[in-house]
Short mmCIF file of N, CA and C in Angstrom, two decimals:
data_model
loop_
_atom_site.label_atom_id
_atom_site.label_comp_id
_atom_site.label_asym_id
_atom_site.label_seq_id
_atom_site.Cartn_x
_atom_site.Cartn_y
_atom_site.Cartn_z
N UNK V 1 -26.88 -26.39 -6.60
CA UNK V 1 -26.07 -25.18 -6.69
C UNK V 1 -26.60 -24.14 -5.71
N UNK V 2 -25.51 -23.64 -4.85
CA UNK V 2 -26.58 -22.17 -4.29
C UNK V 2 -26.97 -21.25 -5.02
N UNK V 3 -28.11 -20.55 -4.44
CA UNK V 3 -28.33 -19.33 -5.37
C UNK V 3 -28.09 -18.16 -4.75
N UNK V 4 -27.76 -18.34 -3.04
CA UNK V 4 -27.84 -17.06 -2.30
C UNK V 4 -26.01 -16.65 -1.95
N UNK V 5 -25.63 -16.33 -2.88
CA UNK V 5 -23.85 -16.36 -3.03
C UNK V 5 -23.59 -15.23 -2.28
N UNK V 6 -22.82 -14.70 -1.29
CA UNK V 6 -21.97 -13.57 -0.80
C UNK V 6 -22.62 -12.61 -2.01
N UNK V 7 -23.03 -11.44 -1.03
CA UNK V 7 -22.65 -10.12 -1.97
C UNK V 7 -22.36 -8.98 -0.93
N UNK V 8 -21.39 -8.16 -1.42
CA UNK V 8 -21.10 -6.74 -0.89
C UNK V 8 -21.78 -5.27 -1.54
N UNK V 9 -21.90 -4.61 -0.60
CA UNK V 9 -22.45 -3.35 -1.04
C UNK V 9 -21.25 -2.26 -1.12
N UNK V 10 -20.27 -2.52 -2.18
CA UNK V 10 -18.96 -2.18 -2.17
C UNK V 10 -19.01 -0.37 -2.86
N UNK V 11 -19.97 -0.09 -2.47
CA UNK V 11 -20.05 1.44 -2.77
C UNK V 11 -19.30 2.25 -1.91
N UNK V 12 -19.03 1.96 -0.52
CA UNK V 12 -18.09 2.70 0.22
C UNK V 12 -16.96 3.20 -0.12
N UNK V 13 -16.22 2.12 -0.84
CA UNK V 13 -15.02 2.12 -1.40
C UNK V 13 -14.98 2.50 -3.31
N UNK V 14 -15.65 2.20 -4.26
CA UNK V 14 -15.88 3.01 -4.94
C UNK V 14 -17.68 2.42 -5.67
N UNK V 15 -18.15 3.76 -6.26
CA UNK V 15 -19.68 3.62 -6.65
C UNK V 15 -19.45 2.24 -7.88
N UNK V 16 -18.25 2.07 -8.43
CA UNK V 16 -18.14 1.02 -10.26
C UNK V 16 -16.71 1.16 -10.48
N UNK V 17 -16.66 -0.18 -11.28
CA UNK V 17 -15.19 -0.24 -11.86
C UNK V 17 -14.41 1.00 -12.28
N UNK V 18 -15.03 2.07 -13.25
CA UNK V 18 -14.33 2.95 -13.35
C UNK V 18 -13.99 4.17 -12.45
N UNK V 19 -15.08 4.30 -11.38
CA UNK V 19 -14.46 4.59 -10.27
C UNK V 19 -13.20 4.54 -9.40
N UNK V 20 -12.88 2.79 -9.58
CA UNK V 20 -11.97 1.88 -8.92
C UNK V 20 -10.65 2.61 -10.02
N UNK V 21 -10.87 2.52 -11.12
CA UNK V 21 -10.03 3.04 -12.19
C UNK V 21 -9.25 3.64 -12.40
N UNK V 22 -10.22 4.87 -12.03
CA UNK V 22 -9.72 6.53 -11.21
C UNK V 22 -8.91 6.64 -10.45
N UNK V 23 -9.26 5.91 -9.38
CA UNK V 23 -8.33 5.48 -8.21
C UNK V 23 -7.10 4.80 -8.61
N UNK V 24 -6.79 4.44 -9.75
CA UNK V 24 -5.70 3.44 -9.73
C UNK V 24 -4.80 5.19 -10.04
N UNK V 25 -5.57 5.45 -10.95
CA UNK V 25 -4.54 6.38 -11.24
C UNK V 25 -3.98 7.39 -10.51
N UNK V 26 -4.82 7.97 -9.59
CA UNK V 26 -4.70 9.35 -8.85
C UNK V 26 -3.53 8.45 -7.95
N UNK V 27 -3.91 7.24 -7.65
CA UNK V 27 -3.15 6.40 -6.64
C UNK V 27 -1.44 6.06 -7.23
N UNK V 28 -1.06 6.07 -8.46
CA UNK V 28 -0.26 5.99 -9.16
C UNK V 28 0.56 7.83 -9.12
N UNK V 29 -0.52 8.39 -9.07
CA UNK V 29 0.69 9.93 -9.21
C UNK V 29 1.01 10.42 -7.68
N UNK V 30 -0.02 9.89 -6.73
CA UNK V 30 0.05 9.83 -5.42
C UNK V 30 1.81 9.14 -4.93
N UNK V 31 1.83 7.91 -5.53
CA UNK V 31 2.96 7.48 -5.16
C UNK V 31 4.44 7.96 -5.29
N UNK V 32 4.45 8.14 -7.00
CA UNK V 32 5.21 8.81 -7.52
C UNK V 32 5.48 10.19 -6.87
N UNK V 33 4.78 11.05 -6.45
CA UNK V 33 4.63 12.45 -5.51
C UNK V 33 5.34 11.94 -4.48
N UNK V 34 5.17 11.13 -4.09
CA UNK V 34 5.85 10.45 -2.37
C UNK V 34 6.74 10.34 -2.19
N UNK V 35 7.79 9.31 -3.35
CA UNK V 35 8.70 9.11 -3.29
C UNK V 35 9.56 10.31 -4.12
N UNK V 36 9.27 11.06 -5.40
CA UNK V 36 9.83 12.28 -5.23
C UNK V 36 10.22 13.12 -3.97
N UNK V 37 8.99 13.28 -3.26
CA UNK V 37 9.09 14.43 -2.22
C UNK V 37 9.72 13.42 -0.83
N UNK V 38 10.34 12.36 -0.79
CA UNK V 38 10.66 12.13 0.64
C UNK V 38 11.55 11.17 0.47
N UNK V 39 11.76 10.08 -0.59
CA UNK V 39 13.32 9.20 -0.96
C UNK V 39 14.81 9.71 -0.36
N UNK V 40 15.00 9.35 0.48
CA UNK V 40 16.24 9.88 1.05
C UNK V 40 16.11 11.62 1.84
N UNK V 41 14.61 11.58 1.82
CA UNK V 41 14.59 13.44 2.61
C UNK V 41 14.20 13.44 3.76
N UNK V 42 14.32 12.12 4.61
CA UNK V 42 13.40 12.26 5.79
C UNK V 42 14.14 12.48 6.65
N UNK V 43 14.96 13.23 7.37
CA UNK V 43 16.16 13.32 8.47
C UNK V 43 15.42 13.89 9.60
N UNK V 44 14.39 14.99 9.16
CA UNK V 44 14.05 15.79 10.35
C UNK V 44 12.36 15.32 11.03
N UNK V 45 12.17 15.79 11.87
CA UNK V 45 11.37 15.00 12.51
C UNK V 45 9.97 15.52 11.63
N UNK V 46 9.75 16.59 11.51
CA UNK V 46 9.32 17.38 10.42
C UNK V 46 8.84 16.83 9.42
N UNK V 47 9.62 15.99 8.54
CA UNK V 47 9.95 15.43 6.97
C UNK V 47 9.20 14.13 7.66
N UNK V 48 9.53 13.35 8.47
CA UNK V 48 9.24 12.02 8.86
C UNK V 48 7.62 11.95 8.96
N UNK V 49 7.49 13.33 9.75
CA UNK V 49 5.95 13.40 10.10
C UNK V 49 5.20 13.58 8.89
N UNK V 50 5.20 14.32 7.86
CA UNK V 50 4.75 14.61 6.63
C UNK V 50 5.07 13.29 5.81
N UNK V 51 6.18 12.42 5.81
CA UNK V 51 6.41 11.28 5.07
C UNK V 51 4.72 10.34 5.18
N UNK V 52 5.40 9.99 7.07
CA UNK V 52 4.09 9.15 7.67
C UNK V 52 2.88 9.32 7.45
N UNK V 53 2.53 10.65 7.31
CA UNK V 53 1.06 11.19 7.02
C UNK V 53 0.44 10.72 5.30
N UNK V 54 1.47 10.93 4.49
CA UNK V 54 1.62 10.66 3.36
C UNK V 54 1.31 9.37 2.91
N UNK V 55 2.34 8.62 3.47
CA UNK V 55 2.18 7.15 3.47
C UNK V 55 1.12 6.07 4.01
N UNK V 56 0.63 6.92 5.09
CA UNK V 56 -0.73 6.42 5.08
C UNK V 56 -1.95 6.60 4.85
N UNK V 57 -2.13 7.33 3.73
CA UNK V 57 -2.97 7.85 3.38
C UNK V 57 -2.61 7.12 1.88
N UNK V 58 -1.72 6.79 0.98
CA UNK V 58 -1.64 6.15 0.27
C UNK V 58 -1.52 4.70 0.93
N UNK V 59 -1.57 4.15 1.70
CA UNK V 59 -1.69 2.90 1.88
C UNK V 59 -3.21 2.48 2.31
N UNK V 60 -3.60 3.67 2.75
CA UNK V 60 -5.33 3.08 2.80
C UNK V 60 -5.93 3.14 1.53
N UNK V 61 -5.08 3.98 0.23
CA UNK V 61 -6.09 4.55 -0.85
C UNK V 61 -5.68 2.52 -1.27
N UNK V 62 -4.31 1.92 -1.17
CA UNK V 62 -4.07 0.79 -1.81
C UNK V 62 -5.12 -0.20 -1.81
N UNK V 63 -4.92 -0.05 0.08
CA UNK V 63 -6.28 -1.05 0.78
C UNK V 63 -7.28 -0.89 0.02
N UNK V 64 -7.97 -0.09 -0.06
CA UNK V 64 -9.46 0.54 -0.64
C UNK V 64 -9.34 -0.41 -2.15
N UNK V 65 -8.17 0.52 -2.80
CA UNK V 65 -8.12 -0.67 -4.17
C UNK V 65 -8.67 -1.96 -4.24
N UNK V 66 -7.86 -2.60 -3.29
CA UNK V 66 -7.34 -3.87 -3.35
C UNK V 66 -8.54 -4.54 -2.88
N UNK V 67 -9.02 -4.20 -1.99
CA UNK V 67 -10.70 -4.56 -1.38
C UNK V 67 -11.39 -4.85 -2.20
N UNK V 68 -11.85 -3.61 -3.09
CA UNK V 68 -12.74 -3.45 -3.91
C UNK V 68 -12.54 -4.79 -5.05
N UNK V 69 -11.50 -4.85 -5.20
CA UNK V 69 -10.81 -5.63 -6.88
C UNK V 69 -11.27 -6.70 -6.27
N UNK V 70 -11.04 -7.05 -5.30
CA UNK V 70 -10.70 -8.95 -4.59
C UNK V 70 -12.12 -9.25 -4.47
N UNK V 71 -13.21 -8.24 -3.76
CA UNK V 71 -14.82 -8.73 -3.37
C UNK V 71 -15.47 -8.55 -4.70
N UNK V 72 -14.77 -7.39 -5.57
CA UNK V 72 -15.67 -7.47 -6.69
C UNK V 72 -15.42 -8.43 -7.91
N UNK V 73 -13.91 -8.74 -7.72
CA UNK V 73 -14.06 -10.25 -8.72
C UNK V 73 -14.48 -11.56 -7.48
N UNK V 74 -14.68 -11.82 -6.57
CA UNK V 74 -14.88 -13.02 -5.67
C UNK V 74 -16.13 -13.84 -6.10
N UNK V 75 -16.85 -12.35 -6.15
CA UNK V 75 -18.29 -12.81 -6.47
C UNK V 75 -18.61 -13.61 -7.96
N UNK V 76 -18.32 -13.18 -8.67
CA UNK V 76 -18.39 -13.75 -10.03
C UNK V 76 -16.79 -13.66 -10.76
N UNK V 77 -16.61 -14.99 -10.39
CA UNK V 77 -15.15 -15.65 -10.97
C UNK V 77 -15.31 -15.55 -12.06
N UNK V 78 -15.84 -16.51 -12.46
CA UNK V 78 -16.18 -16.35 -14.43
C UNK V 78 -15.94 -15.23 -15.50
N UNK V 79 -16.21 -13.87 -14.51
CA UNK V 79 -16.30 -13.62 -15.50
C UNK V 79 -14.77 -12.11 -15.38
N UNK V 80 -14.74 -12.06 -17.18
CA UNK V 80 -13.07 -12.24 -17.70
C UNK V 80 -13.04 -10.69 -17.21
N UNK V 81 -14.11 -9.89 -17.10
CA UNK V 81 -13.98 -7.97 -16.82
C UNK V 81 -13.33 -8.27 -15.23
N UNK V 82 -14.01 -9.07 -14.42
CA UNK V 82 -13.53 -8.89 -12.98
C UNK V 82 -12.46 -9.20 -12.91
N UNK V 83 -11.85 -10.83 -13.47
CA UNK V 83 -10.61 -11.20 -13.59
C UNK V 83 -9.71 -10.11 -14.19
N UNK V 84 -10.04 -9.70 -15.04
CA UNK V 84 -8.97 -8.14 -15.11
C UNK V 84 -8.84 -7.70 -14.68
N UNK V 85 -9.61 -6.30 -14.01
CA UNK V 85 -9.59 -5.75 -12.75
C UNK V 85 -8.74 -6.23 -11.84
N UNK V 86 -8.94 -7.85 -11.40
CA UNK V 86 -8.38 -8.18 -9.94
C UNK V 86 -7.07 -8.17 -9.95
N UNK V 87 -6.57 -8.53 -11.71
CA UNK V 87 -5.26 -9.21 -11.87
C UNK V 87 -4.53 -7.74 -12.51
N UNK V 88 -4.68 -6.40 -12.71
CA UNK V 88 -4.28 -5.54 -12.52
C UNK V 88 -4.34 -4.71 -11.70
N UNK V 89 -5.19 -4.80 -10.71
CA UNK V 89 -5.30 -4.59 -9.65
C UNK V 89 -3.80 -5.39 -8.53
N UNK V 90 -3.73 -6.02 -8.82
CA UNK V 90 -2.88 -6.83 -8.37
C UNK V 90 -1.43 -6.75 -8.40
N UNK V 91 -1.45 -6.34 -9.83
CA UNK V 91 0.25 -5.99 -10.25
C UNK V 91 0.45 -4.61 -10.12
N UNK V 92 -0.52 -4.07 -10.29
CA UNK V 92 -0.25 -1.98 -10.20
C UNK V 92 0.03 -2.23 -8.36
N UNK V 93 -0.02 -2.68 -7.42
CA UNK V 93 0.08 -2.34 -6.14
C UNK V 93 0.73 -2.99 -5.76
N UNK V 94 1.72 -4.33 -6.99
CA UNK V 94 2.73 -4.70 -6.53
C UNK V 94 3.61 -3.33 -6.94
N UNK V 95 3.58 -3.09 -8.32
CA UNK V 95 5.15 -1.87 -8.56
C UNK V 95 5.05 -1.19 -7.68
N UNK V 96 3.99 -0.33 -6.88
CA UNK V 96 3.86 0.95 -6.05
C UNK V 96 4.17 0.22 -4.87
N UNK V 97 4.03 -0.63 -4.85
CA UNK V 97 4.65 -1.41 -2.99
C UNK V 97 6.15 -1.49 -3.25
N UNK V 98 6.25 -1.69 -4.12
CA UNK V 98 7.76 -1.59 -4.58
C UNK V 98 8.47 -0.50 -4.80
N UNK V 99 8.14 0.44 -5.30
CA UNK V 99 8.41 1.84 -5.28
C UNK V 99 8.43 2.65 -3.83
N UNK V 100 7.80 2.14 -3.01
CA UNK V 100 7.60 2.71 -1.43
C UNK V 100 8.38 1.78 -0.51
N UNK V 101 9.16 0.89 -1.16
CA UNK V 101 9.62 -0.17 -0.09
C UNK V 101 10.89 0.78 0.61
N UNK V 102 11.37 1.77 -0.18
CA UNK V 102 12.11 2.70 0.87
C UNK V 102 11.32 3.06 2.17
N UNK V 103 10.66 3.51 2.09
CA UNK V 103 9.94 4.15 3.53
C UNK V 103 10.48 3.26 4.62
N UNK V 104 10.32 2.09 4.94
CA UNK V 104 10.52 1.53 6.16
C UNK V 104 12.07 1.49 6.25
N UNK V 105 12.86 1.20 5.53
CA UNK V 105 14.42 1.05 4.87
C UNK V 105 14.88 2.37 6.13
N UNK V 106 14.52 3.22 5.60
CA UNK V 106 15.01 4.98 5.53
C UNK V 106 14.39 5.18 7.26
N UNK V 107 12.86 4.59 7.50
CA UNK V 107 12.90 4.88 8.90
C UNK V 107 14.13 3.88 9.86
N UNK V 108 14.16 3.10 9.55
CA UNK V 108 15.09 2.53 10.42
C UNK V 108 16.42 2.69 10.54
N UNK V 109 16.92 3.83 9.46
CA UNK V 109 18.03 3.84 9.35
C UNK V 109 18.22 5.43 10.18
N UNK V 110 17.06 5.95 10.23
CA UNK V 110 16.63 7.51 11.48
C UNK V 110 17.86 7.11 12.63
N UNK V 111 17.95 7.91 13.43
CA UNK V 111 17.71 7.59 14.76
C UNK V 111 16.98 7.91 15.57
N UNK V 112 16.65 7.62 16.45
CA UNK V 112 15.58 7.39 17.49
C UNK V 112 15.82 8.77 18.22
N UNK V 113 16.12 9.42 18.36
CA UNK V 113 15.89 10.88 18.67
C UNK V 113 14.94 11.49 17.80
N UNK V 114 15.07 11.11 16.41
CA UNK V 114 14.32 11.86 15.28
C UNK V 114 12.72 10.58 15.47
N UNK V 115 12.96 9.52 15.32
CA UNK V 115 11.45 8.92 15.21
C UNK V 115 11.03 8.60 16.08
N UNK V 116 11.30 8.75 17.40
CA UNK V 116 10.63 8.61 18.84
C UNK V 116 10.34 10.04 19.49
N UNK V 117 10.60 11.08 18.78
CA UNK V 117 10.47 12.37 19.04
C UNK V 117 8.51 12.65 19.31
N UNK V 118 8.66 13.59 20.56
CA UNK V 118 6.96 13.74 21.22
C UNK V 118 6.34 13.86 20.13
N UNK V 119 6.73 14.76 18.96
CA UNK V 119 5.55 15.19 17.61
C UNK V 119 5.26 13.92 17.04
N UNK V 120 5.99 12.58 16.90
CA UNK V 120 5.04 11.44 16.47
C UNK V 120 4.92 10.58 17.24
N UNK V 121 4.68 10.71 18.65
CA UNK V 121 4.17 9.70 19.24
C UNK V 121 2.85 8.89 19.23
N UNK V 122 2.02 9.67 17.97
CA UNK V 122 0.69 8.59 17.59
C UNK V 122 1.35 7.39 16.59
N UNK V 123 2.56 7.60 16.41
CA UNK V 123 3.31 6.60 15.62
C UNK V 123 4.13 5.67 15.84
N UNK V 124 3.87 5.74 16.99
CA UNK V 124 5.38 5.41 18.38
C UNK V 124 5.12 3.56 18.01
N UNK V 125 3.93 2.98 17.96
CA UNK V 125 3.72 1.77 17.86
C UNK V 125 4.09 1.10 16.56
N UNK V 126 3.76 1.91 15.59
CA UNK V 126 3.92 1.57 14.30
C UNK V 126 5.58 1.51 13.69
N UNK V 127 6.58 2.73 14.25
CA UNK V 127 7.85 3.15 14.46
C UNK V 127 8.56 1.63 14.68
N UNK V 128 7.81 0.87 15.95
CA UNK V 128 8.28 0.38 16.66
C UNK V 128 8.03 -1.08 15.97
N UNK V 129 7.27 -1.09 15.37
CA UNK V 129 7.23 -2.30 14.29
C UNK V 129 7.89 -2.23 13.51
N UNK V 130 8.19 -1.50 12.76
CA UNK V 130 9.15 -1.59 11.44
C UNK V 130 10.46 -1.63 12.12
N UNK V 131 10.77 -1.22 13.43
CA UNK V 131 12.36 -1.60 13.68
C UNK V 131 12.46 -2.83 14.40
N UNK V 132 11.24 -3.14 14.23
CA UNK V 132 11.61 -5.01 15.15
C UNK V 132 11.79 -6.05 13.92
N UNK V 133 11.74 -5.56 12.48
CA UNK V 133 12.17 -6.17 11.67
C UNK V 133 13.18 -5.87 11.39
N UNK V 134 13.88 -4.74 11.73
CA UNK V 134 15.34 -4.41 10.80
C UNK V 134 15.99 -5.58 10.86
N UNK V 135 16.62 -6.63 11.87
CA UNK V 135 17.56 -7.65 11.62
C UNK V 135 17.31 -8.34 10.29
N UNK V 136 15.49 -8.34 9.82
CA UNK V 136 15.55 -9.21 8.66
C UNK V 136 15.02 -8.41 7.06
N UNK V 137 15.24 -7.11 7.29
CA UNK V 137 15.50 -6.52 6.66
C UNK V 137 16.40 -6.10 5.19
N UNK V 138 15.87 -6.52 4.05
CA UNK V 138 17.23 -6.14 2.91
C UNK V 138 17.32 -4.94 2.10
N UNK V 139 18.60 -5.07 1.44
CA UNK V 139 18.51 -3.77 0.52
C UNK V 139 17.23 -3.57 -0.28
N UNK V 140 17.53 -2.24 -0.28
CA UNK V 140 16.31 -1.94 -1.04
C UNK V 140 15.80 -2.34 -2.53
N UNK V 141 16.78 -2.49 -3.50
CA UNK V 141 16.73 -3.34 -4.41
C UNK V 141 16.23 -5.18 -4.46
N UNK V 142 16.38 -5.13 -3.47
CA UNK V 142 15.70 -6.66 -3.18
C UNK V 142 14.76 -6.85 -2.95
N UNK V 143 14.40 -6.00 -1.93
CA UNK V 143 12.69 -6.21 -1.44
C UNK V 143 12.16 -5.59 -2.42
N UNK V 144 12.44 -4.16 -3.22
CA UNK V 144 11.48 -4.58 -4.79
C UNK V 144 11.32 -5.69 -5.42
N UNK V 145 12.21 -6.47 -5.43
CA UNK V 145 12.03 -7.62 -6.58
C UNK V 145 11.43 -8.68 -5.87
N UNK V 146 11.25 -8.99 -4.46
CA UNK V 146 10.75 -9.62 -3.81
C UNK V 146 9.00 -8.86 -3.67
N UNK V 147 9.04 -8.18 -3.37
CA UNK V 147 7.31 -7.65 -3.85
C UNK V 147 6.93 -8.05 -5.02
N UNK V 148 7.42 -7.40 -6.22
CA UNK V 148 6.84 -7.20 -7.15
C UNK V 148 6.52 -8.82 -7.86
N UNK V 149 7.52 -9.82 -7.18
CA UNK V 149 7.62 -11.24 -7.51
C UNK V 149 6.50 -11.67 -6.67
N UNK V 150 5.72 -11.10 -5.54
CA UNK V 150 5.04 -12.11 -4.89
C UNK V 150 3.34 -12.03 -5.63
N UNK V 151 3.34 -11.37 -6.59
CA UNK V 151 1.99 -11.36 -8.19
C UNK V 151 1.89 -12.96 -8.17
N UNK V 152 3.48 -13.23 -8.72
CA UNK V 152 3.38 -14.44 -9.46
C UNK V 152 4.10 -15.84 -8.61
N UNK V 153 4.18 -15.50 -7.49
CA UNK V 153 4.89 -16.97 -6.88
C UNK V 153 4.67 -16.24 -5.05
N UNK V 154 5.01 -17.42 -4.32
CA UNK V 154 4.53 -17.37 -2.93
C UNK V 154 5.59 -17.75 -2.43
#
């Protein structure tokens, strides 16, 4: 058997589980705040820029989550506290991926006067990704149920 197994010094991202915890939650009213304040409000270049800022800043808090849950159950499978964590960890950032699946929807539906505009050109690359998917793109009701389904099937 080895004895010298992977370990992380996963304090960067939070000091302990209930740390991680904390985070689910602040990360949960974070979202909810988001899509209140920008679901169908993004027209001006203004709104877009404050959306974007928004949105990525909740998508790194997700990352951070999701990091933490995956290295800190990796290490010790066995046991049933991590497997919780990972596996609600798991489904809380499917609903909120699902709840935000407007954002890309709503940028592509902009026009390019408004999201190629000079004030977000640190975004110009990222802009430019989400509209090289629009052809395969669905309603928004779908790609929730297609997130929130990929917990439990691939």
């Amino acid at each position: 058997m080895l004895q010298n197994l992977p370990s992380w010094d996963l304090s960067p991202l939070f000091k302990n589980t209930e740390e991680c915890t904390k985070g689910i939650t602040v990360l949960k009213k974070n979202v909810m705040q988001f899509v209140g304040a920008y679901k169908g409000k993004m027209q001006s270049v203004e709104a877009l820029e404050k959306a974007t800022i928004s949105y990525e800043n909740i998508i790194d808090g997700m990352h951070r989550i999701g990091a933490f849950a995956y290295l800190h159950y990796i290490t010790h499978m066995n046991d049933e506290d991590r497997k919780k964590l990972y596996q609600n960890v798991s489904e809380v950032l499917a609903v909120l991926s699902a709840e935000m699946a407007f954002f890309p929807i709503e940028v592509n539906n902009l026009k390019d006067a408004v999201v190629f505009d000079d004030a977000l050109s640190k975004y110009k690359t990222y802009f430019e990704n989400i509209r090289m998917y629009k052809p395969f793109e669905l309603p928004e009701n779908i790609e929730q149920v297609l997130i929130k389904k990929s917990v439990t099937s691939s």
